[in-house]
Every structure is written in C-alpha cells, then in structure tokens.
Coordinates of C-alpha atoms in Angstrom, one line a residue:
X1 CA 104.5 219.3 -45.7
X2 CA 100.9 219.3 -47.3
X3 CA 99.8 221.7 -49.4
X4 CA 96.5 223.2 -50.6
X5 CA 97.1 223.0 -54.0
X6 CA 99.9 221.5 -56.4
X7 CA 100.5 223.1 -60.0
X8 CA 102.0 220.4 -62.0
X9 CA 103.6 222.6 -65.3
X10 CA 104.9 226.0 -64.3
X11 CA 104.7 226.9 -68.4
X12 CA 102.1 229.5 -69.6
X13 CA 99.2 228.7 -67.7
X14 CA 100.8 226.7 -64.9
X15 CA 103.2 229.6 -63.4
X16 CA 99.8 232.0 -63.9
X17 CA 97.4 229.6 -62.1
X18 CA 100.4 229.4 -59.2
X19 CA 100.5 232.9 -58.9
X20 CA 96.7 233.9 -58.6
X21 CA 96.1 230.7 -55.9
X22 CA 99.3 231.9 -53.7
X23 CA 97.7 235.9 -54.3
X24 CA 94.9 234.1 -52.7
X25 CA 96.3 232.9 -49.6
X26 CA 96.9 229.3 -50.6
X27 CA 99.7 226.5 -49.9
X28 CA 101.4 226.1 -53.4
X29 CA 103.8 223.8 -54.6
X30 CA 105.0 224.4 -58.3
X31 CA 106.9 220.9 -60.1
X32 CA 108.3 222.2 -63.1
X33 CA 110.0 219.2 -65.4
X34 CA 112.4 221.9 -67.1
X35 CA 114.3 224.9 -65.8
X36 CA 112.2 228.3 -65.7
X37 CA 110.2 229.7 -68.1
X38 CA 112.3 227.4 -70.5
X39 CA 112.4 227.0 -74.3
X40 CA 111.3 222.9 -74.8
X41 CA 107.3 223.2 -74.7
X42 CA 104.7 226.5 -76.0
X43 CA 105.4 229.3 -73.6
X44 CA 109.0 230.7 -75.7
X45 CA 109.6 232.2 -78.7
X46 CA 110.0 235.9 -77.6
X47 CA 106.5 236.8 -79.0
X48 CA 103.1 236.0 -79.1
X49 CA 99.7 237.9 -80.7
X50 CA 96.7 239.4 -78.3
X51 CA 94.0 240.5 -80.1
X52 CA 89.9 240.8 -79.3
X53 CA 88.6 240.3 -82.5
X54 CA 88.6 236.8 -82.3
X55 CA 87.6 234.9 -85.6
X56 CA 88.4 231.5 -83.6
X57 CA 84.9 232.3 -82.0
X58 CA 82.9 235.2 -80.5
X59 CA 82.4 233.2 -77.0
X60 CA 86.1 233.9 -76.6
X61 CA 86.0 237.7 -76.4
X62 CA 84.6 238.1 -72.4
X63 CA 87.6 236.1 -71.0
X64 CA 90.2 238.4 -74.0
X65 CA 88.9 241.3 -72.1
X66 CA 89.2 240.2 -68.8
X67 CA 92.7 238.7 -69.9
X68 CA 93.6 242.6 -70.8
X69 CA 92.9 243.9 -67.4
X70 CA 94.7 241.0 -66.3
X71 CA 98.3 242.2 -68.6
X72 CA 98.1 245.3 -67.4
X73 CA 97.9 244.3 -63.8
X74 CA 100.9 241.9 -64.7
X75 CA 103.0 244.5 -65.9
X76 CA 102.0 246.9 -63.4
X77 CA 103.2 244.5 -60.6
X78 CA 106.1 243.0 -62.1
X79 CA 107.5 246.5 -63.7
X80 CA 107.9 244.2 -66.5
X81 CA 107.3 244.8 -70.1
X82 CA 105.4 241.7 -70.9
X83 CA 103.2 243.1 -73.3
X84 CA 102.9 245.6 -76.0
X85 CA 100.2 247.4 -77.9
X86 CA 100.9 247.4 -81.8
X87 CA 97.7 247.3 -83.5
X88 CA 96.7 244.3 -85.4
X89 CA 96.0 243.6 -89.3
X90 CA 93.9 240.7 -90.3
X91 CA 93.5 239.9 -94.2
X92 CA 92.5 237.9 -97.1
X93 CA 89.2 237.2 -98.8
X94 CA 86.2 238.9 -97.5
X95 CA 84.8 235.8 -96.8
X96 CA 87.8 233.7 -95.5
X97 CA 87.8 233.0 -91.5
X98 CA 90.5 235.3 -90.9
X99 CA 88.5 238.2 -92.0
X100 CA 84.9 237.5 -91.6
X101 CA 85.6 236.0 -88.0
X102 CA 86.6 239.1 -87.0
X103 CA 84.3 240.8 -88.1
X104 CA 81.5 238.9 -86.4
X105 CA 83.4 238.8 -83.3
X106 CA 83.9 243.0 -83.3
X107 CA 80.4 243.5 -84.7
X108 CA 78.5 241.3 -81.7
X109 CA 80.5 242.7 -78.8
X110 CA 81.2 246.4 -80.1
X111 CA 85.0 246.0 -81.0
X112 CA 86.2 249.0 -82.8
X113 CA 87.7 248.1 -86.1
X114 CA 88.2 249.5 -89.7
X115 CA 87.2 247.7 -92.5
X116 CA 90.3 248.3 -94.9
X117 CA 90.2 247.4 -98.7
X118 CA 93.4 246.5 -100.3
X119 CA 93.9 250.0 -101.7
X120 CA 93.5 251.4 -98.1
X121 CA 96.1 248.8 -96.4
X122 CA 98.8 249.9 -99.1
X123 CA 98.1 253.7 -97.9
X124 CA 98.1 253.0 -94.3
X125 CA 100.1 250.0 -94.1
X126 CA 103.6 250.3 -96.8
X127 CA 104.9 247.3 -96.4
X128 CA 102.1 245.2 -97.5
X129 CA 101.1 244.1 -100.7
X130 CA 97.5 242.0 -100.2
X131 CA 96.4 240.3 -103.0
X132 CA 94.0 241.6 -105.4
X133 CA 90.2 241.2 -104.0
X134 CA 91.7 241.0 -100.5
X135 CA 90.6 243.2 -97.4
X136 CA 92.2 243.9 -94.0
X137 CA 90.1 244.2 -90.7
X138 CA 92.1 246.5 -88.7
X139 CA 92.1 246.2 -84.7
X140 CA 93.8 248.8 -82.7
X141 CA 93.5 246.8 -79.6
X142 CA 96.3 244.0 -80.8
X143 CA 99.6 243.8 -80.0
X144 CA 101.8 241.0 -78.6
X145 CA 102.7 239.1 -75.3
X146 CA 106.5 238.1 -74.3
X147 CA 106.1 234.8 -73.0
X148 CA 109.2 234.4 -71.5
X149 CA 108.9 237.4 -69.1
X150 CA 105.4 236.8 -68.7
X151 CA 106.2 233.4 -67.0
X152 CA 109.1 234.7 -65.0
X153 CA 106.7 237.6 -64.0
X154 CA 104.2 235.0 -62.5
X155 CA 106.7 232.9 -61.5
X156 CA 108.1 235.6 -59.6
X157 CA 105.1 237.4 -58.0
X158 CA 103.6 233.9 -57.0
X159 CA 107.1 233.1 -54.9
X160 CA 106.8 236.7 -53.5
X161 CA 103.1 235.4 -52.5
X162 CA 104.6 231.8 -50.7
X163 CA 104.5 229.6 -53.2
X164 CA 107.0 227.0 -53.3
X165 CA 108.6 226.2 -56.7
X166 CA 110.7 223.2 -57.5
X167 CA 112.5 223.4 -61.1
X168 CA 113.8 219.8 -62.5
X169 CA 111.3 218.1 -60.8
X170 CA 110.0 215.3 -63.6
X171 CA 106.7 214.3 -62.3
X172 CA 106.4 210.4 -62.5
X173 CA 102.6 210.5 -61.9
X174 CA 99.7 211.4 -59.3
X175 CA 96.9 209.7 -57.2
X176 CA 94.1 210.5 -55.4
X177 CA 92.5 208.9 -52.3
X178 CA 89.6 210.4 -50.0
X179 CA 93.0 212.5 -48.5
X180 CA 93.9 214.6 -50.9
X181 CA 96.1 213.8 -54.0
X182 CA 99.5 212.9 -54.3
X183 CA 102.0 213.6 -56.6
X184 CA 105.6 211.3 -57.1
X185 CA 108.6 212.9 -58.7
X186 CA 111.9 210.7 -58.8
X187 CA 112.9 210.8 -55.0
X188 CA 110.0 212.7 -54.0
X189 CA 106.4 212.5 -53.2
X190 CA 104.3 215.3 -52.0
X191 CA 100.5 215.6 -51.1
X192 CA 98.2 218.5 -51.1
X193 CA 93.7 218.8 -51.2
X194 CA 93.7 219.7 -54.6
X195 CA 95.8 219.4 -58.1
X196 CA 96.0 221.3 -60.9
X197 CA 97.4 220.3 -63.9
X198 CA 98.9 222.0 -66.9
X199 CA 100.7 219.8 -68.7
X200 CA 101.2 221.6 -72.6
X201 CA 102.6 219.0 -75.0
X202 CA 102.8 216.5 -72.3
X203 CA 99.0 215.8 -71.6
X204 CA 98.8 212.5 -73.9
X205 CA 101.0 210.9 -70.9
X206 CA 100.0 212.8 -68.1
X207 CA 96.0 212.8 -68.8
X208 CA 95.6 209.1 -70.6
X209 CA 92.8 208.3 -68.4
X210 CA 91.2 211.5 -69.5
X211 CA 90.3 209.7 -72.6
X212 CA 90.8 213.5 -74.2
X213 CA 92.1 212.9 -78.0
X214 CA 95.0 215.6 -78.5
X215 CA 97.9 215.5 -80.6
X216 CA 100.9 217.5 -80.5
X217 CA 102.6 219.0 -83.5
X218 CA 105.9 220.6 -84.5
X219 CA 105.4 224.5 -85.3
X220 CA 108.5 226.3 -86.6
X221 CA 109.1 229.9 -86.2
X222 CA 111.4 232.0 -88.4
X223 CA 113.2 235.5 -87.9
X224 CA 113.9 237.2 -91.7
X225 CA 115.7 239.8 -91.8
X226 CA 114.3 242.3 -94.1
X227 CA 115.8 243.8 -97.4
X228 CA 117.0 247.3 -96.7
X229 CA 116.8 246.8 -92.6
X230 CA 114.5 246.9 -90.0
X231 CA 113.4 250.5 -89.6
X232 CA 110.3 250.3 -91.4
X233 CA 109.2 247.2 -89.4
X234 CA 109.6 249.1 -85.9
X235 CA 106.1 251.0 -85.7
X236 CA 104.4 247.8 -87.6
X237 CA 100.9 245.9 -86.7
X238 CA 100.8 242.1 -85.9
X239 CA 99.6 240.6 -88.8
X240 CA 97.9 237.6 -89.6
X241 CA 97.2 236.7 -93.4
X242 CA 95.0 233.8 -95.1
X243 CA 95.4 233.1 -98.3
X244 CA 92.5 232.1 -100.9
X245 CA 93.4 228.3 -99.8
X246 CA 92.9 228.8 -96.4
X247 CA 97.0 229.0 -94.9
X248 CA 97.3 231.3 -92.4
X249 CA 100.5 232.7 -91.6
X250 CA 101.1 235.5 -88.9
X251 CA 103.9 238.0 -87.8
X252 CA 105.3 240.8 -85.5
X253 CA 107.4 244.4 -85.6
X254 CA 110.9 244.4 -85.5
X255 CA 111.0 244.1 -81.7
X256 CA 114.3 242.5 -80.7
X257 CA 116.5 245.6 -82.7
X258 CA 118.3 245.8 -86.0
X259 CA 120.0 242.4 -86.1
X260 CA 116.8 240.7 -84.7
X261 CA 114.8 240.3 -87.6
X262 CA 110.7 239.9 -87.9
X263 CA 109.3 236.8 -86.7
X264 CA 107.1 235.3 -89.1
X265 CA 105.5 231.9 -89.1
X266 CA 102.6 229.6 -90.6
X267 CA 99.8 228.8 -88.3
X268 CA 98.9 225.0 -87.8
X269 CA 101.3 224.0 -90.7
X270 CA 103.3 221.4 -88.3
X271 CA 103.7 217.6 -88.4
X272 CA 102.7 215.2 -85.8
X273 CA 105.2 214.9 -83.0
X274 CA 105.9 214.0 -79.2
X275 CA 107.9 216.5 -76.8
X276 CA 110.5 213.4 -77.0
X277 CA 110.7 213.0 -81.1
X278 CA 110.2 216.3 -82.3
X279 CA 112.4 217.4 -85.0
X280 CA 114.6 220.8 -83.2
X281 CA 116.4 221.4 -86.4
X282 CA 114.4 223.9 -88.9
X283 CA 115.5 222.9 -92.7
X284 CA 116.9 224.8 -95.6
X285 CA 113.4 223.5 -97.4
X286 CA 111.5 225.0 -94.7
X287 CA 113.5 228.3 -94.6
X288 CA 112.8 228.5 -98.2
X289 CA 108.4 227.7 -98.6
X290 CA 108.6 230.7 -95.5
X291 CA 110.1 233.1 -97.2
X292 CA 108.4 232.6 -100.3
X293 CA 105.0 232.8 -98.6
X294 CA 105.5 235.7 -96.5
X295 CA 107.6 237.8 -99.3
X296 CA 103.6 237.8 -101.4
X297 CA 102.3 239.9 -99.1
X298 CA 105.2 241.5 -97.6
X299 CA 108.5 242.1 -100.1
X300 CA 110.8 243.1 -97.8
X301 CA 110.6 240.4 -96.0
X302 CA 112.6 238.0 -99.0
X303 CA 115.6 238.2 -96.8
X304 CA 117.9 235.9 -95.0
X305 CA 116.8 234.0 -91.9
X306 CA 118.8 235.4 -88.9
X307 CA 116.7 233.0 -86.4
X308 CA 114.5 230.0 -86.0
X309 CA 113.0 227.2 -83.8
X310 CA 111.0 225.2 -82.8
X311 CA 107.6 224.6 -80.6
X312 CA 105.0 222.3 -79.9
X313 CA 101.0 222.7 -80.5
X314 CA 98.8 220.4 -78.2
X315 CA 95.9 220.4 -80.2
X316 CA 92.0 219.6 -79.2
X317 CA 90.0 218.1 -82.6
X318 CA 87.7 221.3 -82.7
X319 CA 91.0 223.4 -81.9
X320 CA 89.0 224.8 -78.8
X321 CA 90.7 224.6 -75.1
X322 CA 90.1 222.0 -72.1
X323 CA 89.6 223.7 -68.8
X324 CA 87.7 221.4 -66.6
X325 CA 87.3 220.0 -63.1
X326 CA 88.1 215.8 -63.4
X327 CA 85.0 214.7 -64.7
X328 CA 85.5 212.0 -61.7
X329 CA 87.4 214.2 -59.3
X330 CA 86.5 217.2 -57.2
X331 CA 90.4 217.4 -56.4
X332 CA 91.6 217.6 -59.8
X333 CA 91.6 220.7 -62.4
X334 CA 93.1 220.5 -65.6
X335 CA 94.4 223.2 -68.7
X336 CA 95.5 221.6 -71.1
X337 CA 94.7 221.7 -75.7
X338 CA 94.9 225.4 -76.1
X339 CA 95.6 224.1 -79.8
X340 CA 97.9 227.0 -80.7
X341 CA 96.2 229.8 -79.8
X342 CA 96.2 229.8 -76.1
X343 CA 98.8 232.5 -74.6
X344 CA 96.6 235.0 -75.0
X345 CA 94.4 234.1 -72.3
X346 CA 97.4 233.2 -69.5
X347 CA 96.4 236.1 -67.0
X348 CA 92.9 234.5 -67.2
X349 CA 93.3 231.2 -66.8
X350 CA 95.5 231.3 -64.4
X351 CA 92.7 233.2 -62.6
X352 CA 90.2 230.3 -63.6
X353 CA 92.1 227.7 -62.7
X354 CA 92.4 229.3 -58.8
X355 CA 88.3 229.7 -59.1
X356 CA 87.9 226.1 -59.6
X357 CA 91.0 224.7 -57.3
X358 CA 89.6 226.8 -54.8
X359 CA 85.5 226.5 -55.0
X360 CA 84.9 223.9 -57.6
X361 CA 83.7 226.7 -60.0
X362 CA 84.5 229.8 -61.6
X363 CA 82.1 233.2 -62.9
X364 CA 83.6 233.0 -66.3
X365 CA 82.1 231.6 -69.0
X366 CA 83.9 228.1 -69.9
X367 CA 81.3 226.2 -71.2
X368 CA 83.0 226.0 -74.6
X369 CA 86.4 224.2 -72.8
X370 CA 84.1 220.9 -71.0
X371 CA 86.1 218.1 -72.4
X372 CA 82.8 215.9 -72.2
X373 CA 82.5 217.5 -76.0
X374 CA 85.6 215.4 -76.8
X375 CA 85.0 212.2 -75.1
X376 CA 82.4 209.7 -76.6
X377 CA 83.1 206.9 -74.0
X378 CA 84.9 206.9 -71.0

C-alpha cells in the first residue's frame, strides 16, 4: 500500500503530527523504533512545564497560545487529563533571563503577570526561600503537560482517524525519487508522496545530510521527597529558578501522591551523549549537587530521592527549534532540535507539520525554526 504521508518518530511531535494529518483525511503510516509513548528518548518523565511568558523569546508566544487551544481540545477529545493548570513562578535576579524574559514576553503581548519581590513570594508562596535581591514573575496561565498520556492521546485519536501505526519498526533509512519517498525498515519498505520526520535524539543519524549541527545530551531528573510530606506541595506553582550564575533549575507539585515525591531538575546541565551511550544510571554525586541546589530555595525539599532518570536533549546551537520543509525536497518535512524546551508546543506542531506535509506551507509564524540559520555550507 502507498500512503500520503509517513511519520517517522511517533514521540512528542511525531504521534501529534500523525494525528492532525489522519484528522485531515490523509493516508498515514506511523514507524515508531520503540514501543508506545516509551521512556528511551524526550517525550517521558511524567511531567513537563507550559507556560506563555516565554523568556526563551517573545516570537514564541503566538504558537504557546495556539498550542493552549490545542491542550484543551486534546483533553477534551481524549477525556484524558494530559494537562493541568498550576500557575507558574519564575525567579532570580531582576535582570537574569529567567526573570526579565518574561517580563518582556508578557509586557509585548499583554500576559497577565505579577511582579513579586522576595518578600511577596515568601507571603504568597511558603515554601520558598529566594535569595536576597531576588524577584518572582508570577504567571497564572502555567501549569504542566503529561507526556506520556499526551502521546497515547494522539496516538490514539490519530488510529481512531485511520492511521496506521507500526511499533518496533527501526527505520534503516529513506529515499526519494520523482515517486514519492520511500522509507526501509528491517524486512520492510513502504512508500508514500510525502515524509515527515521527527526523529528526537536520533536526528544526527537520520538527518546527516541536513548538515544541521545538533548534539544530544544526557538530562537527569529527580523525585525528592519532601521533609514533613507532601501536603504542602499539592496546590504548588511550577517553578523555575536561576541563580546569580545563570543555572536554572525547574520543578512541579506533588502530582503523583504521597509516596511520589516532587520532581525537580537542572535545566541544560547534561553531558554530551548518543541515544546508544548514554549513561541510564543517575549517581549518588548527582543525587547529592540536586538536593543541595534545590533545598536554597526550597527547604523542604533536602529529602531523600524516591525517583530518578534519565532523558535526552537534542540541542540546536542557538537552542531554538528546526521545523522546515527539506531545503532540497518538496516531499520531506522535518521537527527535529527543540533543544529542551519543546513539549510545550506538541499540539501545535503537530498541527504545522500537517500544514506543510499537506500544502508546502503553514499560517503560523516559523520563521525563527529555518535551519538555513544553522547551516553555513551545504
């Protein structure tokens, strides 16, 4: 059978774009590598942080807004709980990026936020202890994602739609001739008019002759559980802290009950890895620098780690996403760099990736994501 469109990577942004093309009326095939909505790339780890307020850039917030409507459709059709408003607390220096690049994003597109000082985060927010001269932008439209339902969710609706999904199927590469593409898996080889390809950590092999530079690093994440209990983590913000060094780390409620812990973790603190040598095993050391960090601004939090693992980053140099036709191709799309921060944004990519499969262009603004910013020579 031929197809209209194959998803290679049924992760995050793979299962999404599979779902919106089938919603469309399209002939999808879905090769996943892994089983679903598995724990060996970026889409796991039980939580991840939505927020508008987006210090990464301001030319983000259009697609987080569309991306909201998008959640709540997902729930709404899935009758899954796949994300959760919590409010979100963003400190540090007045001037660090955390802080101040919120604040620029909520400022230019009308975000409502309160401008905390350190005295006010004690009053509202207990548990935190910010360091002296440090502020806290407060969002109340933050919150956090589950990844794992979100992918079954898509994964689900887009078989519902027609799609066809094949788990375990370890792509060995893909063509393209004035046909269509084709794509060979061990035993296999299927053809469809257009590919779409979201590989995560494993773009270095799958998009060499992109010439794109990313690198993929080990991220750890860490469940502590707090002294005295969880209770007073339950009705908690995400949080995200930066400290007068720039190190960011971030964190959740108590959302997976009394013997789950709060997930805490640093942001970009990782080392260099591929999806085949990274380092599963999280380290006494490691244990140890997280709960020392975190326990500065939040005390309670100096407790024993009930939980950890691990995941992969695929990072772009500017730390900004790739979603592009094939600069030589009008049969192939690819997702692929989202450089940490990326979940966020699944409803809607998945969304733009079916614009450009589909009609070779999409009404949202991607400018920022051409990967002809990262390639010099090709």
């Amino acid at each position: 059978m031929t197809y209209d469109v194959i998803v290679i990577g049924l992760g995050g942004m793979g299962s999404a774009a599979a779902y919106h093309l089938a919603a469309r009326g399209q002939r999808v095939l879905g090769l996943e590598k892994f089983t679903p909505a598995h724990d060996r790339g970026s889409s796991h780890g039980g939580s991840r942080i939505i927020r508008q307020s987006y210090f990464e850039d301001p030319a983000y917030v259009p697609l987080l807004l569309r991306a909201y409507e998008l959640w709540a459709g997902l729930a709404a059709d899935s009758g899954r709980d796949v994300y959760r408003m919590t409010g979100g607390l963003f400190l540090g220096p007045p001037d660090c990026l955390t802080v101040a690049g919120s604040l620029r994003a909520s400022r230019e597109w009308g975000l409502p936020h309160d401008l905390l000082d350190g005295k006010e985060v004690r009053a509202r927010f207990p548990n935190f202890t910010p360091h002296p001269g440090d502020v806290g932008l407060y969002e109340a439209n933050a919150g956090f994602a589950r990844p794992e339902l979100t992918v079954r969710a898509h994964l689900d609706l887009a078989e519902k739609a027609g799609a066809t999904l094949r788990f375990g199927a370890d792509v060995l590469d893909w063509s393209e001739s004035s046909g269509g593409v084709t794509v060979r898996t061990p035993g296999e080889t299927f053809t469809a008019g257009q590919l779409v390809i979201c590989p995560g950590a494993w773009a270095p092999q799958l998009l060499a002759e992109f010439g794109i530079p990313i690198t993929v690093e080990r991220q750890v994440l860490y469940w502590l559980d707090p002294v005295g209990g969880t209770a007073s983590f339950v009705d908690h913000p995400i949080f995200i802290d930066e400290n007068a060094s720039g190190a960011q780390i971030y964190g959740f409620p108590a959302i997976d009950g009394p013997r789950g812990g709060v997930k805490v973790a640093f942001f970009r603190k990782g080392v260099e890895c591929t999806p085949e040598t990274i380092d599963r095993t999280v380290h006494d050391h490691e244990v140890r620098e997280m709960r020392d960090r975190v326990a500065e601004l939040l005390p309670a939090l100096d407790g024993p780690c009930v939980h950890s693992a691990t995941c992969m980053y695929a990072n772009t140099p500017d730390q900004h996403f790739v979603i592009a036709r094939h600069p030589d191709s009008e049969r192939v799309t690819v997702a692929c760099g989202f450089s940490g921060h990326g979940f966020k944004f699944v409803p809607v990519v998945g969304e733009i990736l079916a614009d450009l499969a589909i009609s070779g262009a999409t009404a949202h603004p991607i400018s920022l994501f051409d990967p002809r910013r990262l390639v010099t020579t090709r």
